[in-house]
Coordinates of C-alpha atoms in Angstrom, one line a residue:
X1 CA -28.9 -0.1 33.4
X2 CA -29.4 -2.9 31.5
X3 CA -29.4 -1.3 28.2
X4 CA -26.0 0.8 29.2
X5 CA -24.7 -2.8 30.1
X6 CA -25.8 -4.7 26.8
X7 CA -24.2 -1.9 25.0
X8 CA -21.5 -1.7 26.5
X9 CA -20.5 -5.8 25.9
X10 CA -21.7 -4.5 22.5
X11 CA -19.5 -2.6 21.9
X12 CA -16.2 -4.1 23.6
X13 CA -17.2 -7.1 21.5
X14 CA -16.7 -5.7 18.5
X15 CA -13.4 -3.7 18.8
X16 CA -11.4 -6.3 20.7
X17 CA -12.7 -9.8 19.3
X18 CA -10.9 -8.3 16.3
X19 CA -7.9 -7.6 18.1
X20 CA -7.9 -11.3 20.3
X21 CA -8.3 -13.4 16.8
X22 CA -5.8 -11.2 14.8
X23 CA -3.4 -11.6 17.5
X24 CA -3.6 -15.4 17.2
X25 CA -3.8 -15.3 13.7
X26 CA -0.6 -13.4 13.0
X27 CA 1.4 -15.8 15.5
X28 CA 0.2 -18.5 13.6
X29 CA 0.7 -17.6 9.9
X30 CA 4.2 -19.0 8.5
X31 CA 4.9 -17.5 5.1
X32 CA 4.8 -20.0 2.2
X33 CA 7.8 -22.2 2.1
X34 CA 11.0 -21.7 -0.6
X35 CA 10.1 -24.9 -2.6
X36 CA 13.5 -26.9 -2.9
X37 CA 14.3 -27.6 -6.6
X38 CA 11.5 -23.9 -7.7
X39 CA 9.9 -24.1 -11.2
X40 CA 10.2 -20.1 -11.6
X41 CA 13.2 -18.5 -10.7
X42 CA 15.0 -14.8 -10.9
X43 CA 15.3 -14.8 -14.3
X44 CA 11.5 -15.3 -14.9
X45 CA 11.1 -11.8 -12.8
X46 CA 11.1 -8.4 -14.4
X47 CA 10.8 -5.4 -12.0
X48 CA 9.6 -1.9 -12.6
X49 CA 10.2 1.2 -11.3
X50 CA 8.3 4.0 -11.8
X51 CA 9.9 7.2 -10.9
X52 CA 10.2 11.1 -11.3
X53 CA 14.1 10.6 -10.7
X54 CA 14.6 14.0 -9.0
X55 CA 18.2 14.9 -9.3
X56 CA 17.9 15.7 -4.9
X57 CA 17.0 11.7 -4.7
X58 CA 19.9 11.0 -7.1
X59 CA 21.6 8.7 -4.5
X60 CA 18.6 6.8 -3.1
X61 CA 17.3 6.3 -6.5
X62 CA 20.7 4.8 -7.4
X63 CA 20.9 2.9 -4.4
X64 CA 18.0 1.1 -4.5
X65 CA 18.6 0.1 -8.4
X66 CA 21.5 -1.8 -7.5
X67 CA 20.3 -3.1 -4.5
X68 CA 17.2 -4.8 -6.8
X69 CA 20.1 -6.0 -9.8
X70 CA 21.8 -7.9 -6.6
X71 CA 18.8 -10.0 -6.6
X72 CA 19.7 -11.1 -10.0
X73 CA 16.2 -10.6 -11.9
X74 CA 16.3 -10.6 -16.0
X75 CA 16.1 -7.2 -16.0
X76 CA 14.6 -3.6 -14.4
X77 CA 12.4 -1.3 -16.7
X78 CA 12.3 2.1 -15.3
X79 CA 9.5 4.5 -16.1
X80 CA 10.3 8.3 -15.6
X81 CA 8.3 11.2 -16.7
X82 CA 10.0 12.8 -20.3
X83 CA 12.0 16.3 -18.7
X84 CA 13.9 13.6 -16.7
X85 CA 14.3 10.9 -18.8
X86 CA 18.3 11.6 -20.0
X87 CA 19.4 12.2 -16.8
X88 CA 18.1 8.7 -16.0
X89 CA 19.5 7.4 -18.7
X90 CA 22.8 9.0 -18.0
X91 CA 22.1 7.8 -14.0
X92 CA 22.1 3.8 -16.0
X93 CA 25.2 4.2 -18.1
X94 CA 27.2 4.9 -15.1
X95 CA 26.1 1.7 -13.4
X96 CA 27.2 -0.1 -16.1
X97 CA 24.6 -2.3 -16.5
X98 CA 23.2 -3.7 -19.6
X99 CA 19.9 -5.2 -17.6
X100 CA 18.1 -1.5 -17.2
X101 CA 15.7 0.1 -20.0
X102 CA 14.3 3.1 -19.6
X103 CA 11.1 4.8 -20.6
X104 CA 8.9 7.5 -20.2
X105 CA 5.3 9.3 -20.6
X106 CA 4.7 13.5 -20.4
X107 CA 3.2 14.0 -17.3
X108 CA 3.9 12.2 -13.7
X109 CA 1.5 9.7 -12.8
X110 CA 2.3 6.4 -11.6
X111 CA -0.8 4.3 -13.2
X112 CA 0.6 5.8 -16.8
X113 CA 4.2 5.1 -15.8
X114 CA 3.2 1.6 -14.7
X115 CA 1.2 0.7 -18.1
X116 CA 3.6 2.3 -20.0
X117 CA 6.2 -0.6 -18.8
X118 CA 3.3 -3.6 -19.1
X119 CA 3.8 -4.1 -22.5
X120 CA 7.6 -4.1 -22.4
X121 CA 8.0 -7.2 -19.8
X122 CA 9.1 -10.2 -21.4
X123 CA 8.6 -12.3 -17.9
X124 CA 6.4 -14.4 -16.4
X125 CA 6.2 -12.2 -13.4
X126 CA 6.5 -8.6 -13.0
X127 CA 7.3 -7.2 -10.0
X128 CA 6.5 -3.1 -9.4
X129 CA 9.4 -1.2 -6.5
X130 CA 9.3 1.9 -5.2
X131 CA 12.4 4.3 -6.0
X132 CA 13.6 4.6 -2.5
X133 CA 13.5 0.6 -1.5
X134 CA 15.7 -1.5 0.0
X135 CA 15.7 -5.0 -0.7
X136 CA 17.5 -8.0 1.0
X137 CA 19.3 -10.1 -1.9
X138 CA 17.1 -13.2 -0.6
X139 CA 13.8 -11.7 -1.7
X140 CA 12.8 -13.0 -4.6
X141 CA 12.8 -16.6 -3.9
X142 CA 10.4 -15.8 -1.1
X143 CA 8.4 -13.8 -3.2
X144 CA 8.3 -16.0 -6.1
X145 CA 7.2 -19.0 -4.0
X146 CA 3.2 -18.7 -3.6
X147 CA 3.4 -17.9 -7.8
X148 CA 4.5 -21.7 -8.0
X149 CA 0.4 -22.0 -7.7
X150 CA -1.0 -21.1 -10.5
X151 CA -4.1 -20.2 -8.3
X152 CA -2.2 -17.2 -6.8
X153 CA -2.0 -14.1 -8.9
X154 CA -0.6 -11.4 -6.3
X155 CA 2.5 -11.4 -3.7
X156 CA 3.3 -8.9 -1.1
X157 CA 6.4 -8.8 1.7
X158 CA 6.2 -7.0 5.3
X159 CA 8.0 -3.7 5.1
X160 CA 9.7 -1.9 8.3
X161 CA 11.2 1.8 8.2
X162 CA 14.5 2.4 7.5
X163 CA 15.9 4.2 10.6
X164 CA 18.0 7.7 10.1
X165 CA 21.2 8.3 10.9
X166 CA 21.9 10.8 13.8
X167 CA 18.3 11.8 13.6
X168 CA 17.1 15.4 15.1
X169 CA 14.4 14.6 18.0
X170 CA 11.5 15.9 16.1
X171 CA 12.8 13.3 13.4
X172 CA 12.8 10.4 15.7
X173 CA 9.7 11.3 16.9
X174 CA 7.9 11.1 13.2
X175 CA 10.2 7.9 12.2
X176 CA 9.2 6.2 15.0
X177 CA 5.3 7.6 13.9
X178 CA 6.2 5.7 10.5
X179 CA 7.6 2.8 11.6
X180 CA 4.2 2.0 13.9
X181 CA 2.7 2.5 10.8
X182 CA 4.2 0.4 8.9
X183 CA 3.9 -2.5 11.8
X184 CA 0.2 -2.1 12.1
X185 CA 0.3 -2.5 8.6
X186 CA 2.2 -5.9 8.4
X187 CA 0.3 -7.1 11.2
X188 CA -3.3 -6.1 9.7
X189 CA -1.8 -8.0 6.2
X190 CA -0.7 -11.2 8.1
X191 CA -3.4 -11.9 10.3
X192 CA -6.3 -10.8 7.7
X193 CA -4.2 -13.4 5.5
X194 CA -4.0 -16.2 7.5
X195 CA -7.8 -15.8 8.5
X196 CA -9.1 -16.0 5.0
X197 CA -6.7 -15.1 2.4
X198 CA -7.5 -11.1 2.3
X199 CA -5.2 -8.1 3.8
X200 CA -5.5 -4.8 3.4
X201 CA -3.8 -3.8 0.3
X202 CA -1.3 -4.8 -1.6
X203 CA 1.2 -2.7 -1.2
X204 CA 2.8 -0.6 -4.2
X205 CA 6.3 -0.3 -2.1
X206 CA 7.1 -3.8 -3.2
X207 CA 4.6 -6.4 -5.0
X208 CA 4.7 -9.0 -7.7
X209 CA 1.7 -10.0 -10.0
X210 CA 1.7 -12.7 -12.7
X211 CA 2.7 -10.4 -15.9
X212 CA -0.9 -12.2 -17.8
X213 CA -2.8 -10.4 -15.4
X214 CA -1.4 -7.2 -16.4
X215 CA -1.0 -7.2 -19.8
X216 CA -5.1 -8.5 -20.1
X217 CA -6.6 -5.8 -22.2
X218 CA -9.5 -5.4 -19.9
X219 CA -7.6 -4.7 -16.5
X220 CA -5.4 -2.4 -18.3
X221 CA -8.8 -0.3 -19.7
X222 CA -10.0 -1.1 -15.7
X223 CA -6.9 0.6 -14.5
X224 CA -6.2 3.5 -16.7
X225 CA -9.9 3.8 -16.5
X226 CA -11.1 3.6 -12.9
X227 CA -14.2 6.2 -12.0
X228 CA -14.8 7.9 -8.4
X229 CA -18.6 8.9 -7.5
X230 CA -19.3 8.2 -11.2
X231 CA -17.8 11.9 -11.9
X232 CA -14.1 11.6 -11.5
X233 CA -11.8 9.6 -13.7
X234 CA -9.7 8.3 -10.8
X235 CA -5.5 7.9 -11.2
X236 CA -4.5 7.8 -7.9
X237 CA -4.7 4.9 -5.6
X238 CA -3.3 2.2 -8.1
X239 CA -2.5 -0.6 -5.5
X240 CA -5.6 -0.5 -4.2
X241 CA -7.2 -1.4 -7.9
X242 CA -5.2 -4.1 -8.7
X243 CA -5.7 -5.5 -5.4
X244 CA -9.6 -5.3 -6.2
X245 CA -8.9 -7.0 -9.5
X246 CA -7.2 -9.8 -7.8
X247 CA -10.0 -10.6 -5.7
X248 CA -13.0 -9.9 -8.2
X249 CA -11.4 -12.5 -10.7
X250 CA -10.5 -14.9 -8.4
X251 CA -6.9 -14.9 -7.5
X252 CA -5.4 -15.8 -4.6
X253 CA -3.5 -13.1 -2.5
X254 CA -0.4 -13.9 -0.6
X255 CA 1.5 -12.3 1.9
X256 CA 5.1 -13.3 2.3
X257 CA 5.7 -12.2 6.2
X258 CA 9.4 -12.9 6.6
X259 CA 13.1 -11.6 7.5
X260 CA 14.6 -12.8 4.4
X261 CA 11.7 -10.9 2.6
X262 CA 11.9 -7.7 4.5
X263 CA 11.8 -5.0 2.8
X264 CA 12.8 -1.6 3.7
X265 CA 11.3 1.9 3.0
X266 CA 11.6 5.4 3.6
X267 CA 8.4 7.9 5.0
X268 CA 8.4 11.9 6.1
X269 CA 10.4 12.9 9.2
X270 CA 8.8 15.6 9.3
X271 CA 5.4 17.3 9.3
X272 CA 4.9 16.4 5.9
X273 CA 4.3 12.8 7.4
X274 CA 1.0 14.3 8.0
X275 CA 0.1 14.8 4.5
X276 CA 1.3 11.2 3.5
X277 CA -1.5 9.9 6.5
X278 CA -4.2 12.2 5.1
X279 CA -3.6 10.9 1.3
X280 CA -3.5 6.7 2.6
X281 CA -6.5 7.9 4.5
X282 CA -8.0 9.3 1.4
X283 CA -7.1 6.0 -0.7
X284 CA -9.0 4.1 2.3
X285 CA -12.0 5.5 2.1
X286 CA -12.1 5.2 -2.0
X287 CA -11.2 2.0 -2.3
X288 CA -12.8 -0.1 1.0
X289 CA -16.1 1.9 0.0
X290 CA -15.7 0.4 -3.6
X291 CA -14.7 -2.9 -2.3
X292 CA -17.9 -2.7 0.2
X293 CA -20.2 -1.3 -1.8
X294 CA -19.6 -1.3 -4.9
X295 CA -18.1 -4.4 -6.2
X296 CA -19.3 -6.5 -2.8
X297 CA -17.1 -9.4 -3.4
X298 CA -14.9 -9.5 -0.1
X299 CA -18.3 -10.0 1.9
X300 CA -18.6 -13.6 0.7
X301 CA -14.7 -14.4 -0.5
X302 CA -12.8 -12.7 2.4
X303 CA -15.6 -12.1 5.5
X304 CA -12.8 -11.7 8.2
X305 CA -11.0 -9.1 6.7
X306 CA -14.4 -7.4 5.5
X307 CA -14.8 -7.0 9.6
X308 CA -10.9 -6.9 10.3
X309 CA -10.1 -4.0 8.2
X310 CA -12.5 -3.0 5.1
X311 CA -15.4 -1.9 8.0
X312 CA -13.2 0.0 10.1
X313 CA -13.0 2.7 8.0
X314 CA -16.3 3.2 8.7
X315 CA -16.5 2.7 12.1
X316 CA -12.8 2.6 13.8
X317 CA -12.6 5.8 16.0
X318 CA -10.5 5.8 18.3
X319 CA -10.7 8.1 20.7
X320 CA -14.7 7.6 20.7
X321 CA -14.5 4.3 21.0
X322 CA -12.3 4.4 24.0
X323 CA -14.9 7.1 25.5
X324 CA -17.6 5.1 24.8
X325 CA -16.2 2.2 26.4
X326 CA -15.2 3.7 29.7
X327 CA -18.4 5.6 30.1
X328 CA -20.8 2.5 29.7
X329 CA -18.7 0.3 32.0
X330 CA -19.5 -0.8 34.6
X331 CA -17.9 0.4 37.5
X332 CA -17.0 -2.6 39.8
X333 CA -13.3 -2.8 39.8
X334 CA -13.7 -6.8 38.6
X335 CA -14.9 -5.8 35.3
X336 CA -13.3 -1.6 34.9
X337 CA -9.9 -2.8 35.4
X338 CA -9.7 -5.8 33.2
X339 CA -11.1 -3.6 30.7
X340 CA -8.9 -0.6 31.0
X341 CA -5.9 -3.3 31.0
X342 CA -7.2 -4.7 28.0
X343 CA -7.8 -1.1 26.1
X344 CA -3.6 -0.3 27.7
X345 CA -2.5 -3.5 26.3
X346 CA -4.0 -2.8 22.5
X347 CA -1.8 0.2 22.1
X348 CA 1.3 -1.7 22.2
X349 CA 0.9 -5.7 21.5
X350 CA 1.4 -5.0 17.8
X351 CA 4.7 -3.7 18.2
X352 CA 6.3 -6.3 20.3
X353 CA 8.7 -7.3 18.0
X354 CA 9.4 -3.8 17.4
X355 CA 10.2 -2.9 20.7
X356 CA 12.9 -5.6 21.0
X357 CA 14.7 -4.3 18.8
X358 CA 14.8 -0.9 19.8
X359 CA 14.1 -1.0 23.6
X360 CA 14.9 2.7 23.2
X361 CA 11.4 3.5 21.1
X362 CA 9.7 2.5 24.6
X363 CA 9.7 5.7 25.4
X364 CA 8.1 6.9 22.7
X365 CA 4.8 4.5 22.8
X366 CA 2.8 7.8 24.9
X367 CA 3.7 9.7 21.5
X368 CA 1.8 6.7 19.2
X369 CA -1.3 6.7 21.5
X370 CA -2.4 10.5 21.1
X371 CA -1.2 10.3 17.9
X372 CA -3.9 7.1 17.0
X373 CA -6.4 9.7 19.1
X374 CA -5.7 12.8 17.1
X375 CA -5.4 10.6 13.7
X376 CA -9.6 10.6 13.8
X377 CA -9.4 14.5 12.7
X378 CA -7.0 13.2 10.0
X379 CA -9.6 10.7 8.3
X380 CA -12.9 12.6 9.0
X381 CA -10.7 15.4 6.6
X382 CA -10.2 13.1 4.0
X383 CA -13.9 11.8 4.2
X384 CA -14.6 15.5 3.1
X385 CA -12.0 15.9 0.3
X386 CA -12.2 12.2 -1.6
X387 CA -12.4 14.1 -4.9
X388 CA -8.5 15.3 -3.7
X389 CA -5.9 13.2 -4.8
X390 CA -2.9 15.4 -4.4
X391 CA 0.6 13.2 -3.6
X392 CA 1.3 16.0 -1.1
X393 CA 5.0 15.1 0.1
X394 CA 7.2 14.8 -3.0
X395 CA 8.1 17.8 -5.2
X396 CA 7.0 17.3 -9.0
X397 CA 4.0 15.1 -7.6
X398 CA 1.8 17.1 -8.0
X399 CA 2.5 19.6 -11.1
X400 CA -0.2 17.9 -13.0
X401 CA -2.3 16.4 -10.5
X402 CA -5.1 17.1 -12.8
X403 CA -4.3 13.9 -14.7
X404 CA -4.5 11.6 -11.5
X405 CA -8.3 12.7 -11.1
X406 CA -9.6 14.1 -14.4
X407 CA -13.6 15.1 -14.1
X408 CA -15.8 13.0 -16.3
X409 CA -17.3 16.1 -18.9
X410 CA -17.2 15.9 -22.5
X411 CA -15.5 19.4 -22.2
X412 CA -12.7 18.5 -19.4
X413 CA -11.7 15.2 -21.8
X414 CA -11.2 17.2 -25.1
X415 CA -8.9 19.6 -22.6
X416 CA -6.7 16.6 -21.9
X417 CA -6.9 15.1 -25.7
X418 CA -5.3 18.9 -27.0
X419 CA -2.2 19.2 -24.4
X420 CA -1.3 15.7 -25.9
X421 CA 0.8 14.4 -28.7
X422 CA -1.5 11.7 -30.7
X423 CA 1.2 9.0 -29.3
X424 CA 0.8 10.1 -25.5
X425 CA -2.9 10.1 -26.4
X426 CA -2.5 6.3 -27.3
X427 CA -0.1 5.0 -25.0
X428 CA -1.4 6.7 -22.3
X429 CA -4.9 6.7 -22.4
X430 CA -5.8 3.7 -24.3
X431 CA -2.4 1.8 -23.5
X432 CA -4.0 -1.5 -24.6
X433 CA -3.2 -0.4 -28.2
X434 CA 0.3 -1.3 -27.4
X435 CA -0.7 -4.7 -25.9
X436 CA -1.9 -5.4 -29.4
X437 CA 1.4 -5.0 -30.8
X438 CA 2.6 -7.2 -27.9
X439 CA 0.4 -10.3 -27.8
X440 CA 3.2 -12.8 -29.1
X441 CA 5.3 -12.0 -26.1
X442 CA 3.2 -14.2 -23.7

């Protein structure tokens, strides 16, 4: 009995201390203040978008290009694979715009899209988007705010869904599936950063980095060459790695959790929202066993969010946790109905704010907690396919998916040398022959 009881204060200990501190921490944390008279300003920004511009996402595509000019930065650099890269082109000349350049590489992969832009910023900051983004026009003093010390080399905003119009039930029922998501998310960010300056990941949606950083010739041989198991040549998961560089170099990390920095995004309302959870569950594993293992620097720089986040991919199970807990405890109604309050109150104090403003989603909290059960199946999957890296949702994604995790043979290599031009080979393989032509811009 007294073993069953040890374990079980064991094991309650360890889920929910987590949830009690991040709680308080996320109440606590105030994003970094708009300094009054700011030494870097919009025109010190340069965003980039990579994108496969399908002609289907036309619209969004469009939209969210003139929602980022509204923000006034010195100008977007957009990154398209080359079948697409007229119609983008036509796409700009309709906007009217002379702050949009375009560019391209041969095959669709957003680490060569990314450093294909590097080289062409001209700005202190560069800031990557997603395609299908929404920004509020008052982002970019909020974002630009922690970069005011030099110490801080990385920027992210909170994100929240951007709810359908006259949506089918089945559709409500995965939105409101990706909205928790993305609130468990901000929440995980924001409290992780208050605690010790670590989150998650910095998220690709929306995130600024000091352009040095990039254009270093060392992270850009990192990045374009980043190894999984020591066998695969890993392209995938590029937010992930330069969140990794940030902390193995030093740089601060913030994480601007604000209105006026909210930033909206689009996710599967449909079944295929199960594929997107399988790939970030996937990218998870990779990267917080690299950051754990591997590299090790987050045990000593960033301990809370080692426990907070990085571990739980190893050991957060829902549905066997909860088991667990209820079988071990003990049975007096003083100390089993606390604890079952406590375990009913964890599926639903991150979304609080949620809630309030869509009382309606209420309704739809049972749906969330057998989803967070079920989700186990989803990431013991992906522990058994890491060397998979297919994008899964988006059509093009994956046509040469190949590229995003090429196997490390001599044989495989010389494959991927012959199906490219000798100036594909250079920008996009060793892209820091282009920062050499480059170096007088910063």
């Amino acid at each position: 009995m007294l073993v069953e009881h040890s374990l079980f204060f064991v094991l309650l200990a360890y889920r929910y201390l987590r949830l009690i501190v991040n709680v308080a921490a996320f109440l606590l944390l105030r994003p970094i203040a708009v300094p009054e008279n700011p030494l870097l300003t919009s025109k010190d920004v340069t965003v980039v978008v990579p994108s496969l511009a399908l002609e289907q996402d036309r619209d969004e595509f469009q939209e969210t290009i003139r929602g980022i000019l509204t923000t006034d930065p010195l100008e977007v650099i957009l990154v398209t694979i080359d079948e697409n890269v007229e119609r983008v082109k036509l796409m700009v000349d309709s906007m009217a715009t002379t702050k949009v350049r375009v560019f391209s590489v041969s095959q669709p992969n957003k680490r060569r899209q990314m450093v294909r832009a590097i080289p062409e910023v001209r700005t202190s900051i560069t800031i990557f988007a997603d395609d299908d983004v929404k920004w509020p026009k008052t982002i970019l003093p909020w974002m630009l705010a922690p970069l005011e010390d030099e110490a801080y080399g990385g920027v992210g905003t909170n994100q929240k869904l951007r709810r359908a119009v006259d949506p089918l039930f089945s559709q409500r029922v995965w939105g409101f599936l990706g909205a928790m998501y993305l609130l468990r998310r901000n929440f995980d960010c924001a409290a992780c950063n208050y605690m010790d300056g670590g989150l998650p990941c910095l998220s690709g949606r929306t995130v600024a980095y000091r352009t040095k950083i990039l254009s270093d010739t060392a992270f850009t041989d990192g990045f374009t060459h980043e190894e999984w198991n020591s066998e695969y040549q890993l392209n995938a998961d590029d937010d992930n790695f330069i969140t990794r560089w940030l902390v193995s170099h030093g740089h601060r990390i913030a994480f601007q959790y604000h209105r006026e920095a909210e930033v909206e995004t689009t996710l599967e309302d449909n079944p295929k929202f199960l594929k997107q959870c399988l790939r970030w569950s996937r990218s998870n594993w990779r990267s917080n066993i690299t950051s754990m293992f591997i590299e090790r620097h987050i045990w000593r720089q960033q301990p809370w969010s080692t426990y907070a986040v990085h571990l739980t991919t190893l050991t957060h199970w829902a549905l066997l946790w909860d088991i667990g807990l209820l079988y071990y405890c003990p049975k007096e109604p003083w100390v089993f109905w606390p604890v079952v309050t406590l375990m009913a109150i964890s599926k639903w104090i991150k979304f609080v704010g949620h809630f309030l403003r869509h009382p309606v989603d209420v309704l739809l909290l049972p749906v969330s907690v057998v989803f967070g059960y079920l989700h186990g199946l989803i990431k013991l999957y992906a522990a058994c396919t890491l060397h998979v890296t297919a994008w899964g949702t988006r059509e093009g994604a994956d046509a040469n998916d190949a590229y995003r995790m090429i196997h490390l043979t001599q044989t495989a290599y010389e494959q991927v040398l012959e199906t490219k031009d000798s100036v594909s080979v250079t920008t996009e393989f060793f892209p820091h022959a282009i920062h050499l032509a480059h170096d007088d811009l910063y």
